[in-house]
Amino acid sequence: MKRAAVQVVLWGYAAVALVPLLIMVWNSFRTDQELVAEPLGVPVSPSLDAYRQAWVEASFSTYFLNSVLVTTASVLLSTVVSLLAAYALARSRSRLMGVIEQVFVSGLMMPVFLMIVPIFYLLDTIGLASTRTGLILVYAAVSIPFSVFVLATFLRQLPDELEDAARIDGAGPFRTFWSVLLPLVRPAVATVVVFRFVPIWNDFFYPLILVRDRTQYTLPVGLTTFFGEYQTSWSTLFAGLVIATLPLVVLFLVATRQIVAGLTAGMGR
């Protein structure tokens, strides 16, 4: 009885959470006139005109490409660097590595938004202001403390005997890491990728401050171009929101099993 009640509550919460998404999707197939006349109505004559306007006329294809490039490169760079750092920290017993790990962990407490002024001046000095490369480096640097913390914790749960066996078989440190440990930490890697992909993909602050060229805008900043002082194309805005949300839905559907495995690793010990 208790389990059934919990499931009813969870399914009810899921239904409530899906309502805004459904409203967003079906409003993207309506015209502005229909939205003004009946904001919560269903499409009378569904049309893809809003998607065409968003993708072509509103340059959403450029914003989408920028978001894909910046987010993917940032997550890839931070994950690779964090994996190598976490492996060294998890397997070392020296005091120096302990201090270095504390430095990484302290990055989780750093108010990164308060560092926007020195970050901007630094990027401007090295010629990376208002570029996708500058955004990628900033996002990767901000992501590393969290990624190192999660991956190092996961790596410490793996027994040292795995590496000893690989070493006896003649495998070097890199081969041991790549062939033995990396397949075992895939749940943790998937967790890190998703937990960093989502905030970077949705981030509005850094592109707004660091990017001045409109052709370099990402999706969150590009959405603001739909708002006018006197008129707003609501159907096009909803279509843009659907385009911006779809990759996140696909990512969660693909990586859900790995995320759950990563979050629950070691709970049965």
PDB file of C-alpha atoms in Angstrom:
ATOM      1  CA  MET A   1       0.000   0.000   0.000  1.00  0.00           C
ATOM      2  CA  LYS A   2       2.782   2.387   0.945  1.00  0.00           C
ATOM      3  CA  ARG A   3       4.709   1.590  -2.237  1.00  0.00           C
ATOM      4  CA  ALA A   4       1.606   2.188  -4.354  1.00  0.00           C
ATOM      5  CA  ALA A   5       1.059   5.558  -2.670  1.00  0.00           C
ATOM      6  CA  VAL A   6       4.656   6.563  -3.366  1.00  0.00           C
ATOM      7  CA  GLN A   7       4.281   5.602  -7.025  1.00  0.00           C
ATOM      8  CA  VAL A   8       1.054   7.581  -7.324  1.00  0.00           C
ATOM      9  CA  VAL A   9       2.786  10.643  -5.866  1.00  0.00           C
ATOM     10  CA  LEU A  10       5.768  10.253  -8.216  1.00  0.00           C
ATOM     11  CA  TRP A  11       3.587   9.777 -11.290  1.00  0.00           C
ATOM     12  CA  GLY A  12       1.507  12.779 -10.238  1.00  0.00           C
ATOM     13  CA  TYR A  13       4.645  14.886  -9.877  1.00  0.00           C
ATOM     14  CA  ALA A  14       5.852  13.714 -13.299  1.00  0.00           C
ATOM     15  CA  ALA A  15       2.504  14.665 -14.867  1.00  0.00           C
ATOM     16  CA  VAL A  16       2.609  18.133 -13.278  1.00  0.00           C
ATOM     17  CA  ALA A  17       6.216  18.620 -14.435  1.00  0.00           C
ATOM     18  CA  LEU A  18       5.304  17.643 -18.001  1.00  0.00           C
ATOM     19  CA  VAL A  19       2.427  20.128 -18.299  1.00  0.00           C
ATOM     20  CA  PRO A  20       4.640  23.207 -18.982  1.00  0.00           C
ATOM     21  CA  LEU A  21       6.597  21.205 -21.577  1.00  0.00           C
ATOM     22  CA  LEU A  22       3.413  20.139 -23.339  1.00  0.00           C
ATOM     23  CA  ILE A  23       2.105  23.717 -23.329  1.00  0.00           C
ATOM     24  CA  MET A  24       5.392  24.890 -24.811  1.00  0.00           C
ATOM     25  CA  VAL A  25       5.306  22.249 -27.547  1.00  0.00           C
ATOM     26  CA  TRP A  26       1.725  22.700 -28.718  1.00  0.00           C
ATOM     27  CA  ASN A  27       1.989  26.515 -28.546  1.00  0.00           C
ATOM     28  CA  SER A  28       4.947  26.296 -30.938  1.00  0.00           C
ATOM     29  CA  PHE A  29       2.532  24.960 -33.588  1.00  0.00           C
ATOM     30  CA  ARG A  30       0.087  27.877 -33.173  1.00  0.00           C
ATOM     31  CA  THR A  31       0.028  31.388 -34.616  1.00  0.00           C
ATOM     32  CA  ASP A  32       0.450  34.584 -32.622  1.00  0.00           C
ATOM     33  CA  GLN A  33      -3.208  35.425 -33.200  1.00  0.00           C
ATOM     34  CA  GLU A  34      -4.308  32.109 -31.664  1.00  0.00           C
ATOM     35  CA  LEU A  35      -1.991  32.585 -28.696  1.00  0.00           C
ATOM     36  CA  VAL A  36      -3.349  36.073 -27.987  1.00  0.00           C
ATOM     37  CA  ALA A  37      -6.969  34.952 -28.328  1.00  0.00           C
ATOM     38  CA  GLU A  38      -6.584  31.748 -26.286  1.00  0.00           C
ATOM     39  CA  PRO A  39      -3.198  31.356 -24.536  1.00  0.00           C
ATOM     40  CA  LEU A  40      -3.851  27.832 -23.237  1.00  0.00           C
ATOM     41  CA  GLY A  41      -5.745  26.493 -26.228  1.00  0.00           C
ATOM     42  CA  VAL A  42      -4.747  23.651 -28.522  1.00  0.00           C
ATOM     43  CA  PRO A  43      -3.568  24.156 -32.116  1.00  0.00           C
ATOM     44  CA  VAL A  44      -6.545  24.580 -34.444  1.00  0.00           C
ATOM     45  CA  SER A  45      -4.473  24.290 -37.612  1.00  0.00           C
ATOM     46  CA  PRO A  46      -0.938  23.160 -36.643  1.00  0.00           C
ATOM     47  CA  SER A  47       1.853  24.859 -38.585  1.00  0.00           C
ATOM     48  CA  LEU A  48       5.639  24.636 -38.715  1.00  0.00           C
ATOM     49  CA  ASP A  49       6.029  28.291 -39.717  1.00  0.00           C
ATOM     50  CA  ALA A  50       7.282  29.242 -36.246  1.00  0.00           C
ATOM     51  CA  TYR A  51      10.102  26.702 -36.486  1.00  0.00           C
ATOM     52  CA  ARG A  52      11.082  27.961 -39.927  1.00  0.00           C
ATOM     53  CA  GLN A  53      11.117  31.553 -38.700  1.00  0.00           C
ATOM     54  CA  ALA A  54      13.147  30.651 -35.626  1.00  0.00           C
ATOM     55  CA  TRP A  55      15.663  28.483 -37.484  1.00  0.00           C
ATOM     56  CA  VAL A  56      16.175  30.629 -40.587  1.00  0.00           C
ATOM     57  CA  GLU A  57      14.972  34.188 -40.100  1.00  0.00           C
ATOM     58  CA  ALA A  58      15.937  34.532 -36.422  1.00  0.00           C
ATOM     59  CA  SER A  59      19.381  32.929 -36.973  1.00  0.00           C
ATOM     60  CA  PHE A  60      18.580  30.157 -34.515  1.00  0.00           C
ATOM     61  CA  SER A  61      20.612  27.738 -36.585  1.00  0.00           C
ATOM     62  CA  THR A  62      23.722  29.824 -35.776  1.00  0.00           C
ATOM     63  CA  TYR A  63      22.877  30.019 -32.073  1.00  0.00           C
ATOM     64  CA  PHE A  64      22.205  26.277 -31.960  1.00  0.00           C
ATOM     65  CA  LEU A  65      25.545  25.483 -33.605  1.00  0.00           C
ATOM     66  CA  ASN A  66      27.344  27.815 -31.198  1.00  0.00           C
ATOM     67  CA  SER A  67      25.703  26.131 -28.194  1.00  0.00           C
ATOM     68  CA  VAL A  68      26.535  22.643 -29.463  1.00  0.00           C
ATOM     69  CA  LEU A  69      30.159  23.586 -30.137  1.00  0.00           C
ATOM     70  CA  VAL A  70      30.742  25.494 -26.895  1.00  0.00           C
ATOM     71  CA  THR A  71      28.967  22.995 -24.631  1.00  0.00           C
ATOM     72  CA  THR A  72      30.451  19.862 -26.201  1.00  0.00           C
ATOM     73  CA  ALA A  73      33.995  21.221 -26.280  1.00  0.00           C
ATOM     74  CA  SER A  74      33.758  22.551 -22.708  1.00  0.00           C
ATOM     75  CA  VAL A  75      32.427  19.285 -21.299  1.00  0.00           C
ATOM     76  CA  LEU A  76      34.945  17.200 -23.264  1.00  0.00           C
ATOM     77  CA  LEU A  77      37.916  19.335 -22.211  1.00  0.00           C
ATOM     78  CA  SER A  78      36.923  19.509 -18.544  1.00  0.00           C
ATOM     79  CA  THR A  79      36.137  15.776 -18.389  1.00  0.00           C
ATOM     80  CA  VAL A  80      39.473  14.723 -19.903  1.00  0.00           C
ATOM     81  CA  VAL A  81      41.460  17.026 -17.612  1.00  0.00           C
ATOM     82  CA  SER A  82      39.400  16.006 -14.576  1.00  0.00           C
ATOM     83  CA  LEU A  83      39.796  12.283 -15.297  1.00  0.00           C
ATOM     84  CA  LEU A  84      43.575  12.531 -15.402  1.00  0.00           C
ATOM     85  CA  ALA A  85      43.702  14.740 -12.304  1.00  0.00           C
ATOM     86  CA  ALA A  86      41.248  12.539 -10.391  1.00  0.00           C
ATOM     87  CA  TYR A  87      43.244   9.397 -11.218  1.00  0.00           C
ATOM     88  CA  ALA A  88      46.445  10.958  -9.887  1.00  0.00           C
ATOM     89  CA  LEU A  89      44.715  12.250  -6.750  1.00  0.00           C
ATOM     90  CA  ALA A  90      42.865   9.001  -6.045  1.00  0.00           C
ATOM     91  CA  ARG A  91      45.946   6.791  -6.308  1.00  0.00           C
ATOM     92  CA  SER A  92      48.490   9.045  -4.619  1.00  0.00           C
ATOM     93  CA  ARG A  93      49.151   8.977  -0.881  1.00  0.00           C
ATOM     94  CA  SER A  94      51.474  11.997  -0.704  1.00  0.00           C
ATOM     95  CA  ARG A  95      50.688  15.109   1.292  1.00  0.00           C
ATOM     96  CA  LEU A  96      51.256  17.312  -1.757  1.00  0.00           C
ATOM     97  CA  MET A  97      48.459  15.553  -3.638  1.00  0.00           C
ATOM     98  CA  GLY A  98      46.240  16.008  -0.588  1.00  0.00           C
ATOM     99  CA  VAL A  99      46.882  19.756  -0.680  1.00  0.00           C
ATOM    100  CA  ILE A 100      46.219  19.863  -4.428  1.00  0.00           C
ATOM    101  CA  GLU A 101      42.926  18.041  -3.910  1.00  0.00           C
ATOM    102  CA  GLN A 102      41.900  20.582  -1.290  1.00  0.00           C
ATOM    103  CA  VAL A 103      42.619  23.316  -3.826  1.00  0.00           C
ATOM    104  CA  PHE A 104      40.328  21.593  -6.329  1.00  0.00           C
ATOM    105  CA  VAL A 105      37.587  21.168  -3.724  1.00  0.00           C
ATOM    106  CA  SER A 106      37.878  24.825  -2.696  1.00  0.00           C
ATOM    107  CA  GLY A 107      36.908  25.689  -6.259  1.00  0.00           C
ATOM    108  CA  LEU A 108      33.406  24.409  -5.467  1.00  0.00           C
ATOM    109  CA  MET A 109      33.027  27.218  -2.940  1.00  0.00           C
ATOM    110  CA  MET A 110      34.333  29.917  -5.266  1.00  0.00           C
ATOM    111  CA  PRO A 111      31.651  32.492  -6.255  1.00  0.00           C
ATOM    112  CA  VAL A 112      32.486  32.353  -9.960  1.00  0.00           C
ATOM    113  CA  PHE A 113      30.001  35.091 -10.860  1.00  0.00           C
ATOM    114  CA  LEU A 114      31.985  37.531  -8.746  1.00  0.00           C
ATOM    115  CA  MET A 115      35.076  36.794 -10.851  1.00  0.00           C
ATOM    116  CA  ILE A 116      33.496  37.919 -14.101  1.00  0.00           C
ATOM    117  CA  VAL A 117      35.421  41.219 -14.213  1.00  0.00           C
ATOM    118  CA  PRO A 118      38.949  39.690 -13.965  1.00  0.00           C
ATOM    119  CA  ILE A 119      37.855  36.890 -16.326  1.00  0.00           C
ATOM    120  CA  PHE A 120      36.704  39.457 -18.886  1.00  0.00           C
ATOM    121  CA  TYR A 121      39.931  41.475 -18.635  1.00  0.00           C
ATOM    122  CA  LEU A 122      42.021  38.294 -18.882  1.00  0.00           C
ATOM    123  CA  LEU A 123      40.232  37.118 -22.031  1.00  0.00           C
ATOM    124  CA  ASP A 124      40.439  40.611 -23.509  1.00  0.00           C
ATOM    125  CA  THR A 125      44.179  40.751 -22.803  1.00  0.00           C
ATOM    126  CA  ILE A 126      44.903  37.459 -24.578  1.00  0.00           C
ATOM    127  CA  GLY A 127      42.550  38.241 -27.448  1.00  0.00           C
ATOM    128  CA  LEU A 128      39.843  35.688 -26.601  1.00  0.00           C
ATOM    129  CA  ALA A 129      37.068  38.075 -25.565  1.00  0.00           C
ATOM    130  CA  SER A 130      33.862  37.656 -27.561  1.00  0.00           C
ATOM    131  CA  THR A 131      35.009  34.306 -28.968  1.00  0.00           C
ATOM    132  CA  ARG A 132      33.735  30.774 -28.590  1.00  0.00           C
ATOM    133  CA  THR A 133      37.234  29.659 -27.584  1.00  0.00           C
ATOM    134  CA  GLY A 134      37.175  32.016 -24.612  1.00  0.00           C
ATOM    135  CA  LEU A 135      33.776  30.717 -23.536  1.00  0.00           C
ATOM    136  CA  ILE A 136      34.978  27.123 -23.828  1.00  0.00           C
ATOM    137  CA  LEU A 137      38.008  27.767 -21.625  1.00  0.00           C
ATOM    138  CA  VAL A 138      35.930  29.570 -18.982  1.00  0.00           C
ATOM    139  CA  TYR A 139      33.295  26.842 -18.848  1.00  0.00           C
ATOM    140  CA  ALA A 140      35.938  24.095 -18.716  1.00  0.00           C
ATOM    141  CA  ALA A 141      37.791  25.810 -15.873  1.00  0.00           C
ATOM    142  CA  VAL A 142      34.583  26.323 -13.884  1.00  0.00           C
ATOM    143  CA  SER A 143      33.567  22.686 -14.392  1.00  0.00           C
ATOM    144  CA  ILE A 144      36.833  21.046 -13.303  1.00  0.00           C
ATOM    145  CA  PRO A 145      36.436  21.289  -9.457  1.00  0.00           C
ATOM    146  CA  PHE A 146      33.084  19.470  -9.445  1.00  0.00           C
ATOM    147  CA  SER A 147      34.248  16.878 -11.973  1.00  0.00           C
ATOM    148  CA  VAL A 148      37.477  16.134 -10.085  1.00  0.00           C
ATOM    149  CA  PHE A 149      35.580  15.758  -6.804  1.00  0.00           C
ATOM    150  CA  VAL A 150      33.079  13.253  -8.254  1.00  0.00           C
ATOM    151  CA  LEU A 151      35.590  11.245 -10.290  1.00  0.00           C
ATOM    152  CA  ALA A 152      38.222  11.046  -7.536  1.00  0.00           C
ATOM    153  CA  THR A 153      35.591   9.807  -5.070  1.00  0.00           C
ATOM    154  CA  PHE A 154      34.473   7.144  -7.541  1.00  0.00           C
ATOM    155  CA  LEU A 155      38.022   6.046  -8.413  1.00  0.00           C
ATOM    156  CA  ARG A 156      38.873   5.514  -4.738  1.00  0.00           C
ATOM    157  CA  GLN A 157      36.165   2.854  -4.569  1.00  0.00           C
ATOM    158  CA  LEU A 158      37.953   0.712  -7.162  1.00  0.00           C
ATOM    159  CA  PRO A 159      40.289  -1.874  -5.572  1.00  0.00           C
ATOM    160  CA  ASP A 160      44.036  -1.486  -6.070  1.00  0.00           C
ATOM    161  CA  GLU A 161      44.236  -5.187  -7.009  1.00  0.00           C
ATOM    162  CA  LEU A 162      42.882  -4.318 -10.477  1.00  0.00           C
ATOM    163  CA  GLU A 163      45.914  -2.167 -11.206  1.00  0.00           C
ATOM    164  CA  ASP A 164      48.269  -4.709  -9.615  1.00  0.00           C
ATOM    165  CA  ALA A 165      46.925  -7.426 -11.931  1.00  0.00           C
ATOM    166  CA  ALA A 166      47.288  -5.163 -14.969  1.00  0.00           C
ATOM    167  CA  ARG A 167      50.825  -4.256 -13.920  1.00  0.00           C
ATOM    168  CA  ILE A 168      51.737  -7.954 -13.616  1.00  0.00           C
ATOM    169  CA  ASP A 169      50.420  -8.471 -17.149  1.00  0.00           C
ATOM    170  CA  GLY A 170      52.809  -5.790 -18.371  1.00  0.00           C
ATOM    171  CA  ALA A 171      50.418  -2.858 -18.738  1.00  0.00           C
ATOM    172  CA  GLY A 172      51.793   0.613 -18.090  1.00  0.00           C
ATOM    173  CA  PRO A 173      49.978   3.378 -16.152  1.00  0.00           C
ATOM    174  CA  PHE A 174      48.230   4.792 -19.225  1.00  0.00           C
ATOM    175  CA  ARG A 175      47.171   1.367 -20.534  1.00  0.00           C
ATOM    176  CA  THR A 176      45.907   0.423 -17.070  1.00  0.00           C
ATOM    177  CA  PHE A 177      43.896   3.611 -16.831  1.00  0.00           C
ATOM    178  CA  TRP A 178      42.480   3.361 -20.367  1.00  0.00           C
ATOM    179  CA  SER A 179      41.702  -0.368 -20.537  1.00  0.00           C
ATOM    180  CA  VAL A 180      40.959  -1.294 -16.922  1.00  0.00           C
ATOM    181  CA  LEU A 181      39.782   1.697 -14.903  1.00  0.00           C
ATOM    182  CA  LEU A 182      38.057   3.869 -17.508  1.00  0.00           C
ATOM    183  CA  PRO A 183      35.396   1.258 -18.436  1.00  0.00           C
ATOM    184  CA  LEU A 184      34.596   0.890 -14.727  1.00  0.00           C
ATOM    185  CA  VAL A 185      34.112   4.626 -14.166  1.00  0.00           C
ATOM    186  CA  ARG A 186      31.746   5.156 -17.100  1.00  0.00           C
ATOM    187  CA  PRO A 187      28.760   5.752 -14.765  1.00  0.00           C
ATOM    188  CA  ALA A 188      30.695   8.496 -12.972  1.00  0.00           C
ATOM    189  CA  VAL A 189      31.815  10.001 -16.282  1.00  0.00           C
ATOM    190  CA  ALA A 190      28.212   9.990 -17.543  1.00  0.00           C
ATOM    191  CA  THR A 191      27.086  11.674 -14.332  1.00  0.00           C
ATOM    192  CA  VAL A 192      29.752  14.363 -14.660  1.00  0.00           C
ATOM    193  CA  VAL A 193      28.971  14.928 -18.345  1.00  0.00           C
ATOM    194  CA  VAL A 194      25.240  15.389 -17.745  1.00  0.00           C
ATOM    195  CA  PHE A 195      25.645  17.507 -14.615  1.00  0.00           C
ATOM    196  CA  ARG A 196      27.996  19.848 -16.483  1.00  0.00           C
ATOM    197  CA  PHE A 197      26.293  19.749 -19.896  1.00  0.00           C
ATOM    198  CA  VAL A 198      22.951  21.003 -18.599  1.00  0.00           C
ATOM    199  CA  PRO A 199      24.125  24.173 -16.770  1.00  0.00           C
ATOM    200  CA  ILE A 200      26.517  25.102 -19.580  1.00  0.00           C
ATOM    201  CA  TRP A 201      23.832  24.594 -22.226  1.00  0.00           C
ATOM    202  CA  ASN A 202      21.358  26.718 -20.229  1.00  0.00           C
ATOM    203  CA  ASP A 203      23.831  29.363 -19.065  1.00  0.00           C
ATOM    204  CA  PHE A 204      22.863  32.922 -19.869  1.00  0.00           C
ATOM    205  CA  PHE A 205      25.300  34.916 -17.753  1.00  0.00           C
ATOM    206  CA  TYR A 206      28.711  34.217 -19.278  1.00  0.00           C
ATOM    207  CA  PRO A 207      27.694  34.553 -22.966  1.00  0.00           C
ATOM    208  CA  LEU A 208      25.825  37.766 -22.170  1.00  0.00           C
ATOM    209  CA  ILE A 209      28.870  39.348 -20.509  1.00  0.00           C
ATOM    210  CA  LEU A 210      31.756  37.837 -22.463  1.00  0.00           C
ATOM    211  CA  VAL A 211      30.313  37.799 -25.999  1.00  0.00           C
ATOM    212  CA  ARG A 212      29.710  41.013 -27.934  1.00  0.00           C
ATOM    213  CA  ASP A 213      29.430  39.592 -31.442  1.00  0.00           C
ATOM    214  CA  ARG A 214      25.877  38.475 -32.179  1.00  0.00           C
ATOM    215  CA  THR A 215      27.114  35.699 -34.455  1.00  0.00           C
ATOM    216  CA  GLN A 216      28.802  34.125 -31.416  1.00  0.00           C
ATOM    217  CA  TYR A 217      25.657  34.050 -29.240  1.00  0.00           C
ATOM    218  CA  THR A 218      24.505  30.785 -27.698  1.00  0.00           C
ATOM    219  CA  LEU A 219      20.858  29.708 -27.466  1.00  0.00           C
ATOM    220  CA  PRO A 220      19.936  31.328 -24.102  1.00  0.00           C
ATOM    221  CA  VAL A 221      21.186  34.731 -25.246  1.00  0.00           C
ATOM    222  CA  GLY A 222      19.761  34.185 -28.738  1.00  0.00           C
ATOM    223  CA  LEU A 223      16.296  33.711 -27.231  1.00  0.00           C
ATOM    224  CA  THR A 224      16.347  37.310 -26.029  1.00  0.00           C
ATOM    225  CA  THR A 225      16.311  38.493 -29.661  1.00  0.00           C
ATOM    226  CA  PHE A 226      12.665  37.385 -29.856  1.00  0.00           C
ATOM    227  CA  PHE A 227      11.614  40.005 -27.323  1.00  0.00           C
ATOM    228  CA  GLY A 228      10.897  43.402 -28.810  1.00  0.00           C
ATOM    229  CA  GLU A 229      10.072  46.675 -27.132  1.00  0.00           C
ATOM    230  CA  TYR A 230       6.582  46.807 -28.614  1.00  0.00           C
ATOM    231  CA  GLN A 231       5.963  43.375 -30.113  1.00  0.00           C
ATOM    232  CA  THR A 232       7.026  39.792 -29.395  1.00  0.00           C
ATOM    233  CA  SER A 233       6.554  36.781 -31.662  1.00  0.00           C
ATOM    234  CA  TRP A 234       5.324  34.302 -29.085  1.00  0.00           C
ATOM    235  CA  SER A 235       4.921  31.327 -31.422  1.00  0.00           C
ATOM    236  CA  THR A 236       8.483  31.775 -32.664  1.00  0.00           C
ATOM    237  CA  LEU A 237       9.669  32.083 -29.070  1.00  0.00           C
ATOM    238  CA  PHE A 238       7.981  28.794 -28.139  1.00  0.00           C
ATOM    239  CA  ALA A 239       9.538  27.130 -31.192  1.00  0.00           C
ATOM    240  CA  GLY A 240      12.947  28.394 -30.095  1.00  0.00           C
ATOM    241  CA  LEU A 241      12.365  27.036 -26.593  1.00  0.00           C
ATOM    242  CA  VAL A 242      11.488  23.623 -28.007  1.00  0.00           C
ATOM    243  CA  ILE A 243      14.659  23.617 -30.109  1.00  0.00           C
ATOM    244  CA  ALA A 244      16.717  24.601 -27.053  1.00  0.00           C
ATOM    245  CA  THR A 245      15.092  21.965 -24.826  1.00  0.00           C
ATOM    246  CA  LEU A 246      15.144  18.998 -27.216  1.00  0.00           C
ATOM    247  CA  PRO A 247      18.893  18.169 -26.872  1.00  0.00           C
ATOM    248  CA  LEU A 248      18.571  18.055 -23.071  1.00  0.00           C
ATOM    249  CA  VAL A 249      15.609  15.664 -23.275  1.00  0.00           C
ATOM    250  CA  VAL A 250      17.548  13.390 -25.633  1.00  0.00           C
ATOM    251  CA  LEU A 251      20.610  13.516 -23.370  1.00  0.00           C
ATOM    252  CA  PHE A 252      18.638  12.477 -20.299  1.00  0.00           C
ATOM    253  CA  LEU A 253      16.878   9.676 -22.164  1.00  0.00           C
ATOM    254  CA  VAL A 254      20.198   8.288 -23.398  1.00  0.00           C
ATOM    255  CA  ALA A 255      22.189   8.672 -20.170  1.00  0.00           C
ATOM    256  CA  THR A 256      19.556   7.973 -17.485  1.00  0.00           C
ATOM    257  CA  ARG A 257      20.789   4.447 -16.688  1.00  0.00           C
ATOM    258  CA  GLN A 258      24.419   5.557 -16.422  1.00  0.00           C
ATOM    259  CA  ILE A 259      23.445   8.527 -14.232  1.00  0.00           C
ATOM    260  CA  VAL A 260      21.546   6.310 -11.783  1.00  0.00           C
ATOM    261  CA  ALA A 261      24.454   3.858 -11.676  1.00  0.00           C
ATOM    262  CA  GLY A 262      26.894   6.678 -10.998  1.00  0.00           C
ATOM    263  CA  LEU A 263      24.811   8.246  -8.249  1.00  0.00           C
ATOM    264  CA  THR A 264      24.145   4.949  -6.468  1.00  0.00           C
ATOM    265  CA  ALA A 265      27.629   3.443  -6.821  1.00  0.00           C
ATOM    266  CA  GLY A 266      28.873   2.017  -3.559  1.00  0.00           C
ATOM    267  CA  MET A 267      25.535   2.294  -1.740  1.00  0.00           C
ATOM    268  CA  GLY A 268      25.261  -1.469  -1.427  1.00  0.00           C
ATOM    269  CA  ARG A 269      28.635  -1.887   0.285  1.00  0.00           C
TER     270      ARG A 269
END
